[in-house]
PDB file of C-alpha atoms and ligand atoms in Angstrom:
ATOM      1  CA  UNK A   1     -57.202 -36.680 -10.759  1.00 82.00           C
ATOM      2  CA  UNK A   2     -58.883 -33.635  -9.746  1.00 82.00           C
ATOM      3  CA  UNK A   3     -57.459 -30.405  -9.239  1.00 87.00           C
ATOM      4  CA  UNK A   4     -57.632 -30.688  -5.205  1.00 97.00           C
ATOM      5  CA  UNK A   5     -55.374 -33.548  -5.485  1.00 98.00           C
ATOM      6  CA  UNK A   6     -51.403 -34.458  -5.771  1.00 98.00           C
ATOM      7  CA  UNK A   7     -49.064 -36.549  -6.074  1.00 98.00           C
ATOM      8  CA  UNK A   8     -45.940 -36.726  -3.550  1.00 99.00           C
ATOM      9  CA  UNK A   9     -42.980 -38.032  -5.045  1.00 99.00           C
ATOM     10  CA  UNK A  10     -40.225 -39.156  -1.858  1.00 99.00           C
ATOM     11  CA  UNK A  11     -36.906 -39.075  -1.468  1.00 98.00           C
ATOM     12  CA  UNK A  12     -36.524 -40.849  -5.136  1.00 98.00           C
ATOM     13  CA  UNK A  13     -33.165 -39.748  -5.095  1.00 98.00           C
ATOM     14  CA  UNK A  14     -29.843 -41.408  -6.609  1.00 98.00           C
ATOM     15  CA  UNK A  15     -28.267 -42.172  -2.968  1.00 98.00           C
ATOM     16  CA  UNK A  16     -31.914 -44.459  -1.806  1.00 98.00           C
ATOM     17  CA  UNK A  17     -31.525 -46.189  -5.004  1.00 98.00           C
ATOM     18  CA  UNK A  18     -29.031 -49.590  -5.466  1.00 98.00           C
ATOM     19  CA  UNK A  19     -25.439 -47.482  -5.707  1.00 98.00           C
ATOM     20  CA  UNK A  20     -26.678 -45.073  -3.530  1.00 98.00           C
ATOM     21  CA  UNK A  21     -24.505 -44.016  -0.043  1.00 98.00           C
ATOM     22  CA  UNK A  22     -28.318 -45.038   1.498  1.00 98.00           C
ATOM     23  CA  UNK A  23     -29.789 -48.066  -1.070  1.00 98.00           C
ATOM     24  CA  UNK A  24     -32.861 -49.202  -0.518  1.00 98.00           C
ATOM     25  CA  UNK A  25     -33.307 -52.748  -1.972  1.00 97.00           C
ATOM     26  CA  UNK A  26     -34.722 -52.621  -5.274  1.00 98.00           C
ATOM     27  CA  UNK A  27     -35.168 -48.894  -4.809  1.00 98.00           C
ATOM     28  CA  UNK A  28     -35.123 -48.393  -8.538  1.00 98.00           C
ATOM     29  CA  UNK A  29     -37.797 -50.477  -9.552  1.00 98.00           C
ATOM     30  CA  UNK A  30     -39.738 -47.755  -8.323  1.00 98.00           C
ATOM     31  CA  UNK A  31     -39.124 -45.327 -10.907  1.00 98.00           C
ATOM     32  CA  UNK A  32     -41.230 -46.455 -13.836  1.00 98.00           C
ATOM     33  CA  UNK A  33     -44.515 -47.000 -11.711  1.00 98.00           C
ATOM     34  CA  UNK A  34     -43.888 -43.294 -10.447  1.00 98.00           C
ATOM     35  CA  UNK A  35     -43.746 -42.598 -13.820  1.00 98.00           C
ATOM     36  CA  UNK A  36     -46.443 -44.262 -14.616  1.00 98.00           C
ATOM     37  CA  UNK A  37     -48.963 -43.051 -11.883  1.00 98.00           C
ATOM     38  CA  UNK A  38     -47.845 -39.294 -12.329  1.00 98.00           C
ATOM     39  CA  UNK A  39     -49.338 -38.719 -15.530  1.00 96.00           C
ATOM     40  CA  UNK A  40     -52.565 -39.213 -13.831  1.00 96.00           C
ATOM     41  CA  UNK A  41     -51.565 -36.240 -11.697  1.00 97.00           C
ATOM     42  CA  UNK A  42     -51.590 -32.321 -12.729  1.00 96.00           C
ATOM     43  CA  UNK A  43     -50.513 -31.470  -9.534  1.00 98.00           C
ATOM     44  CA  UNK A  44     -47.019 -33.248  -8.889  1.00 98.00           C
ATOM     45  CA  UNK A  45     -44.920 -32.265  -5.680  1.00 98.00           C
ATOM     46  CA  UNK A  46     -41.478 -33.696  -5.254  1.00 98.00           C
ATOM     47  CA  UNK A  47     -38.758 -34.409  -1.887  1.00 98.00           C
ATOM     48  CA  UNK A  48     -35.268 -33.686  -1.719  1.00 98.00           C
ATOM     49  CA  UNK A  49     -33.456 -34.799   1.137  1.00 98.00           C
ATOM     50  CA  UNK A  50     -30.988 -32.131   0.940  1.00 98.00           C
ATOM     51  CA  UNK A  51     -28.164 -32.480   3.896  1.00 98.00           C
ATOM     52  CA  UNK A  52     -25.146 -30.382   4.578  1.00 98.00           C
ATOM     53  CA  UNK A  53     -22.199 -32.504   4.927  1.00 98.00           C
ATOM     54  CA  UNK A  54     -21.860 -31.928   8.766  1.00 98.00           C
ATOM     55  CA  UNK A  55     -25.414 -33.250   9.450  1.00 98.00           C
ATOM     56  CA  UNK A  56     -25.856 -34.554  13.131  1.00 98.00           C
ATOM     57  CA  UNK A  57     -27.571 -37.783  11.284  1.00 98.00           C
ATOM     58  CA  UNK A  58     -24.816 -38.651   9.960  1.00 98.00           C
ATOM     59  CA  UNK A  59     -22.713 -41.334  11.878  1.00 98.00           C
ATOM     60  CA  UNK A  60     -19.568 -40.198  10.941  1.00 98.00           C
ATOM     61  CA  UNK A  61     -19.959 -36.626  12.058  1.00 98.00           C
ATOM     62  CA  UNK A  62     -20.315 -38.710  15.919  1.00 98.00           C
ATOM     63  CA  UNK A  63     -16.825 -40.217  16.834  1.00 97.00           C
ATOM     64  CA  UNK A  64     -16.867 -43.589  17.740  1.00 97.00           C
ATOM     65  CA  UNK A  65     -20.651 -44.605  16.575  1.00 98.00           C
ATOM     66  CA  UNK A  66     -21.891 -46.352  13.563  1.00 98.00           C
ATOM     67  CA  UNK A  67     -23.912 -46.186  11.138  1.00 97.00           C
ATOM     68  CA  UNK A  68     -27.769 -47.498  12.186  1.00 95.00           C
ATOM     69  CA  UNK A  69     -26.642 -47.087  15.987  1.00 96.00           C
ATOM     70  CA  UNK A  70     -29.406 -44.720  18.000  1.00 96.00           C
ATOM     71  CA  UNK A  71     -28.429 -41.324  19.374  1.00 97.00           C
ATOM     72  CA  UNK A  72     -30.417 -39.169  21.831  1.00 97.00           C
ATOM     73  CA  UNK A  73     -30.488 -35.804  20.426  1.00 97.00           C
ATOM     74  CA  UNK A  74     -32.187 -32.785  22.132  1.00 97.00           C
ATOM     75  CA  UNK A  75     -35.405 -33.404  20.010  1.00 97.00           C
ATOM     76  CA  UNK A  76     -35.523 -37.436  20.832  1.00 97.00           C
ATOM     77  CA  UNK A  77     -33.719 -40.430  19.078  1.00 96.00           C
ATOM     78  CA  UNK A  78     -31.572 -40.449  15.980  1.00 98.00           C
ATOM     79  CA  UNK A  79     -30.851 -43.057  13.805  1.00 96.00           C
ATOM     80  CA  UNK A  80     -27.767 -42.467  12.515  1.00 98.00           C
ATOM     81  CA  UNK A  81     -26.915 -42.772   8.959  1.00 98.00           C
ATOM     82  CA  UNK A  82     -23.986 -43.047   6.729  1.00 98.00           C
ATOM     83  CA  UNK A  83     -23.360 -40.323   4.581  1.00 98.00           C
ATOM     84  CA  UNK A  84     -25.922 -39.336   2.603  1.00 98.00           C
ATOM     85  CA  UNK A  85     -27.629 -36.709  -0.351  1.00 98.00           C
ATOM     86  CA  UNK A  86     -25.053 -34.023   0.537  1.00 99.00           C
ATOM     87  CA  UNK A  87     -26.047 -31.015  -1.159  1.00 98.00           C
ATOM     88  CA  UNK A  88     -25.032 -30.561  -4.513  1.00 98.00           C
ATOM     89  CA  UNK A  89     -23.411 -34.134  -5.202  1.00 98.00           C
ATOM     90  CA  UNK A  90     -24.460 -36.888  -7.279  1.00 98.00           C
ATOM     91  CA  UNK A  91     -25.864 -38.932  -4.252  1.00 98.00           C
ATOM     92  CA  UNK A  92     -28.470 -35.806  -3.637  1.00 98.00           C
ATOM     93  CA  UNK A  93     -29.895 -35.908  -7.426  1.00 98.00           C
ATOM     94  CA  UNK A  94     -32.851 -37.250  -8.180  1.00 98.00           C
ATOM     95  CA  UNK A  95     -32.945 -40.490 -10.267  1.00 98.00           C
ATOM     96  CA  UNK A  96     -32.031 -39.653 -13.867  1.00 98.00           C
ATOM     97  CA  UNK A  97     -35.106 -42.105 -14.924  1.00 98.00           C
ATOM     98  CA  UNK A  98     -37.616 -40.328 -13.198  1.00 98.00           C
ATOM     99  CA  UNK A  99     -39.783 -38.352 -16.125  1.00 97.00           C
ATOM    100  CA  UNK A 100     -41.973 -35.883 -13.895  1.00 97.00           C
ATOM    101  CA  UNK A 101     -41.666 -32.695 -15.840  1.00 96.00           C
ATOM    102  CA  UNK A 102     -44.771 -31.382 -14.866  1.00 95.00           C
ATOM    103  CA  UNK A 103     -43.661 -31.305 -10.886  1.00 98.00           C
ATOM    104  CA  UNK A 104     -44.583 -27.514  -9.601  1.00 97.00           C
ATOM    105  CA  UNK A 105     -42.277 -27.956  -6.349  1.00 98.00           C
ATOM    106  CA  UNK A 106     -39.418 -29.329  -4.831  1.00 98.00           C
ATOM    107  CA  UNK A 107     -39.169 -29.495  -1.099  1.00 98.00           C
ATOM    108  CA  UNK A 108     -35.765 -29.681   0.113  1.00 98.00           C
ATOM    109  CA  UNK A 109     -35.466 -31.411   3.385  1.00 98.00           C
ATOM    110  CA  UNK A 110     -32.912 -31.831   6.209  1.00 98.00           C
ATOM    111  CA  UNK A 111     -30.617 -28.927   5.137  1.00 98.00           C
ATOM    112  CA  UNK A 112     -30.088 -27.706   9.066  1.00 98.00           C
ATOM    113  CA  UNK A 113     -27.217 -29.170  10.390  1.00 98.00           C
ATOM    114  CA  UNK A 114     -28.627 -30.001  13.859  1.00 98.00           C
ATOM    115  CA  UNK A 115     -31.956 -31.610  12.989  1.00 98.00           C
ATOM    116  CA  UNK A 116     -32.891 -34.320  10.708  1.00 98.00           C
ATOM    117  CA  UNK A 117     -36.436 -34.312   8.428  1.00 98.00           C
ATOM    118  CA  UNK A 118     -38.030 -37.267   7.075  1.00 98.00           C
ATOM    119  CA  UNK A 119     -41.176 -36.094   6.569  1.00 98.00           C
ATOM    120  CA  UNK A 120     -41.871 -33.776   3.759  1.00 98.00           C
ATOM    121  CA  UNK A 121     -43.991 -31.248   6.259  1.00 98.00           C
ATOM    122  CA  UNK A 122     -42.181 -31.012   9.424  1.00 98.00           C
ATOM    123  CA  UNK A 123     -38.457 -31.778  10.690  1.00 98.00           C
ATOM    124  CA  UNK A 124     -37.597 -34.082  13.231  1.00 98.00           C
ATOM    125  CA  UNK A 125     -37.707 -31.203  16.315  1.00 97.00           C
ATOM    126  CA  UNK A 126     -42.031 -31.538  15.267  1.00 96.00           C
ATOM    127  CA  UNK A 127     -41.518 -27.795  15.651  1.00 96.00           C
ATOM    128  CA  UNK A 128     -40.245 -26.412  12.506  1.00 97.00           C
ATOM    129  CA  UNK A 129     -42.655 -26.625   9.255  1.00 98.00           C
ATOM    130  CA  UNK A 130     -41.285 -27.133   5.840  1.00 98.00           C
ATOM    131  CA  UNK A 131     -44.241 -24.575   4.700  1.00 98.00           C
ATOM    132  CA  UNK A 132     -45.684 -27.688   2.361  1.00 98.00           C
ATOM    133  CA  UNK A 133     -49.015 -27.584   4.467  1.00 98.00           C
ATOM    134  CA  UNK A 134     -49.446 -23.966   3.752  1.00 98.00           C
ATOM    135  CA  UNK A 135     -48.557 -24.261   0.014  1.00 98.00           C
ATOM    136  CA  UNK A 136     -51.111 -27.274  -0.715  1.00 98.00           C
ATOM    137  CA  UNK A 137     -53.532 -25.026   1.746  1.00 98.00           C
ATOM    138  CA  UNK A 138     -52.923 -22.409  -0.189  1.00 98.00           C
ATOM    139  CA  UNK A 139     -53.456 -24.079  -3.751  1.00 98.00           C
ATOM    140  CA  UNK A 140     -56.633 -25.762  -2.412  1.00 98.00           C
ATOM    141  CA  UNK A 141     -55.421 -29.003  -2.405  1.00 98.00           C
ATOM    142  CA  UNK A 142     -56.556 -31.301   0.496  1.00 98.00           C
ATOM    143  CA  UNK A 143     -55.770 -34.846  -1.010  1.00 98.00           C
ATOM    144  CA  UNK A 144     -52.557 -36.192  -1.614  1.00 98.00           C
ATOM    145  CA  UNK A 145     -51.413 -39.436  -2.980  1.00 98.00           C
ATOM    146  CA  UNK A 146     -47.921 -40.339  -1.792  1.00 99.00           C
ATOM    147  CA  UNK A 147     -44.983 -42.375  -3.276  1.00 99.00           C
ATOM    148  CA  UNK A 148     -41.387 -42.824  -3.383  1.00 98.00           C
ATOM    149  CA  UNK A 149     -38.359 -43.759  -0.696  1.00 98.00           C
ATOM    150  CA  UNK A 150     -38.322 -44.963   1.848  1.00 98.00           C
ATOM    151  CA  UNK A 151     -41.953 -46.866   3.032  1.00 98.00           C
ATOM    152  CA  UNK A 152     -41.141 -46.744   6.941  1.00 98.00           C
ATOM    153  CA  UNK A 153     -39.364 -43.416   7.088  1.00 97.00           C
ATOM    154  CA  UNK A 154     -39.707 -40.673   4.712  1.00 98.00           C
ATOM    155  CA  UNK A 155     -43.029 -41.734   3.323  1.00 98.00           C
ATOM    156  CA  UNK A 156     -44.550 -42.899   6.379  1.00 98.00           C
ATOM    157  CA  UNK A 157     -43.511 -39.814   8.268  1.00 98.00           C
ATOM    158  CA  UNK A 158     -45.119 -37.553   5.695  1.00 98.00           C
ATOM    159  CA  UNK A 159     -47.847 -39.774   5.210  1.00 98.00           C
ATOM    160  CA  UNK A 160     -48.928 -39.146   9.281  1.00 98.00           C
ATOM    161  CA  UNK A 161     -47.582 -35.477   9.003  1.00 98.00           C
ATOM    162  CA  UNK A 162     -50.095 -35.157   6.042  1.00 98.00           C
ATOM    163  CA  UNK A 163     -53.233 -36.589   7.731  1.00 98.00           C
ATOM    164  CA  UNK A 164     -52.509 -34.636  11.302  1.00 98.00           C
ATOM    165  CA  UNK A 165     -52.149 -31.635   9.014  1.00 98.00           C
ATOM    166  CA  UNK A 166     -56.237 -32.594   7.851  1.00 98.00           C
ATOM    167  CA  UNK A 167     -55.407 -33.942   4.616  1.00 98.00           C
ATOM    168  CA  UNK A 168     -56.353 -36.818   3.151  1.00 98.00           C
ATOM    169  CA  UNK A 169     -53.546 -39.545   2.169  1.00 98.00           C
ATOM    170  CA  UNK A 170     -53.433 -42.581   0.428  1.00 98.00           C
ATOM    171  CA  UNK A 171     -50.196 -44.504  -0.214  1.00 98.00           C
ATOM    172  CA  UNK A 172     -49.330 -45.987  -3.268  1.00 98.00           C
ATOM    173  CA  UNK A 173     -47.744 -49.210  -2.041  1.00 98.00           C
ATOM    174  CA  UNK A 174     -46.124 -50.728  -5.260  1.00 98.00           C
ATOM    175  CA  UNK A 175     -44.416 -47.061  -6.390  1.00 98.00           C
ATOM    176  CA  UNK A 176     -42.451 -47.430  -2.438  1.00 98.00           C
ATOM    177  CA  UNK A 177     -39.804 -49.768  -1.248  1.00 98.00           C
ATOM    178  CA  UNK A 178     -38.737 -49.871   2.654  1.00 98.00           C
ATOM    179  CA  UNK A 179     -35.369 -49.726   4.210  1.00 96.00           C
ATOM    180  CA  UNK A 180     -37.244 -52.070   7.178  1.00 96.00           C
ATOM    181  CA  UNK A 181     -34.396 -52.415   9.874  1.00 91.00           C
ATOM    182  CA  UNK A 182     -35.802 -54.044  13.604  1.00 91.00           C
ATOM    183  CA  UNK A 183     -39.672 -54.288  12.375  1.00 95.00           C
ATOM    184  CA  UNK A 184     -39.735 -50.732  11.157  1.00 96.00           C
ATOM    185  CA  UNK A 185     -41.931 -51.332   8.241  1.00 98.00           C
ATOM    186  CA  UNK A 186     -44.613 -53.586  10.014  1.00 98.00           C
ATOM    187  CA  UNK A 187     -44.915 -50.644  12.806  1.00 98.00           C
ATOM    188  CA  UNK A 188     -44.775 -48.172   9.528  1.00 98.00           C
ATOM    189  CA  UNK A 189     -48.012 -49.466   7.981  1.00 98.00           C
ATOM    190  CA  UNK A 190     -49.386 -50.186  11.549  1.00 98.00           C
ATOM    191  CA  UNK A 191     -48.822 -46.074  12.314  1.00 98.00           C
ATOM    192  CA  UNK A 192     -50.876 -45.364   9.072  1.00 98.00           C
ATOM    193  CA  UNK A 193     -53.572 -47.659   9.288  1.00 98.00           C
ATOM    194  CA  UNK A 194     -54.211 -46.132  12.745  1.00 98.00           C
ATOM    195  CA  UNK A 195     -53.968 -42.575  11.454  1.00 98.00           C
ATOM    196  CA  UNK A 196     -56.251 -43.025   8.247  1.00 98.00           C
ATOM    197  CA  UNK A 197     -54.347 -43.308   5.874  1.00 98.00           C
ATOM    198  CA  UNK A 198     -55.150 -45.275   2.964  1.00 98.00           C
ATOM    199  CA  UNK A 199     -52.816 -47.940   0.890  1.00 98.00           C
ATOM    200  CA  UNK A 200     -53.789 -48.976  -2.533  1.00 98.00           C
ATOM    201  CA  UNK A 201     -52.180 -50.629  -5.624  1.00 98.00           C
ATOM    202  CA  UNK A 202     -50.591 -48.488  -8.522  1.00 98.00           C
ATOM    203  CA  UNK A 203     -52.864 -50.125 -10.680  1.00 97.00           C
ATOM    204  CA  UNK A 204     -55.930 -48.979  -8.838  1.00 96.00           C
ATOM    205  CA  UNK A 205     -54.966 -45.047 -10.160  1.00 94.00           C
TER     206      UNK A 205
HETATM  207  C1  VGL B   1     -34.541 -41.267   4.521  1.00 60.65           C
HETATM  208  C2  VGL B   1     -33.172 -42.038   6.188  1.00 60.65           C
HETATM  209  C3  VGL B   1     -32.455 -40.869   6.161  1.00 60.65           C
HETATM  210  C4  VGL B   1     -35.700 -41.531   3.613  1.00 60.65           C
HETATM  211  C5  VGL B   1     -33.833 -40.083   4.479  1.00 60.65           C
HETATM  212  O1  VGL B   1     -35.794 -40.907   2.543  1.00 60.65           O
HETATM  213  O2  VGL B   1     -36.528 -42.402   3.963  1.00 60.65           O
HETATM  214  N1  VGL B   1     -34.220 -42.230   5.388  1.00 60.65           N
HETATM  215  N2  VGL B   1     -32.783 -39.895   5.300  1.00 60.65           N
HETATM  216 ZN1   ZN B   2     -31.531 -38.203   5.142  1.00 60.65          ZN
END
């Protein structure tokens, strides 16, 4: 890959994989493609979601509500989640499989209590950047590739954060896996294909 480009490894955390306080179903299977595609890449940039344990997406920081349950929150809905990724525990590490040594960053996300971040760029409030525009800016990178967990949240969100941000972004679709609750993949890849983004096959790299 050329030196304007990188890869965008998700969320490919312990707690999103099967075991995990969040699994995503056959989250793991993930790993080896991601290993797989990365080598292609010497630019590598890697997600965290990072959460203190008092995180308002967490359902059981809400008395009474469950997890998956909506809340309105003063920057729009919430789902709310179990507990998940706390800093510093197992749950938060990323999977002991994944071989990415040459990754240059690691964007920790969703570490303010009051406001969730699934994309990799901006949190859930759309105000407050996570400064990876300005760092890929700033490296003159302007194409990313992104993988990892999960397909209709964390990658889709930075997937459209990336392309309103004027980059260009192409999902790997074999290297994700979806959590896909009430239609939320369909509408995921729906969201993309609107915003230019482009989906191809692992095997395609
Ligand atoms: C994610 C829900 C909550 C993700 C993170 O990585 O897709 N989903 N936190
Ligand atoms: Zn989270």
């Amino acid at each position: 890959m050329n030196g304007n480009t990188a890869l965008l490894v998700v969320d490919a955390q312990v707690g999103f994989m099967p075991g995990g306080n969040l699994a995503v179903a056959d989250g793991d299977a993930i790993v080896p493609v991601i290993n797989r595609v990365a080598s292609r890449f010497a630019n590598v940039v890697l997600t965290q979601d990072w959460h203190p344990r008092d995180h308002v997406s967490f359902a059981a920081n809400h008395p009474g509500r469950r997890p998956y349950e909506t809340l309105t929150l003063p920057y729009g809905e919430q789902v709310l989640w179990p507990v998940h990724c706390v800093q510093g525990t197992h749950d938060a590490e990323l999977h002991a499989d994944l071989c990415v040594p040459q990754a240059q960053l690691i964007i920790r996300k969703g570490f303010h209590p009051e406001v969730d971040s699934y994309s990799a760029f901006m949190e859930a409030d759309r105000r407050t950047t996570t400064g990876l525009a300005a760092y890929l800016r700033a490296r003159g990178i302007d194409a990313l590739y992104v993988c990892g967990l999960a397909t209709d949240f964390c990658v889709a969100w930075s997937a459209l954060d990336a392309r309103a941000a004027g980059f260009e972004v192409t999902v790997i679709e074999d290297a994700c896996r979806a959590i896909d609750g009430g239609g939320s993949l369909a509408r995921a890849w729906a969201d993309m294909a609107a915003a230019g983004v482009r989906r191809i096959r692992s095997d395609r790299i």
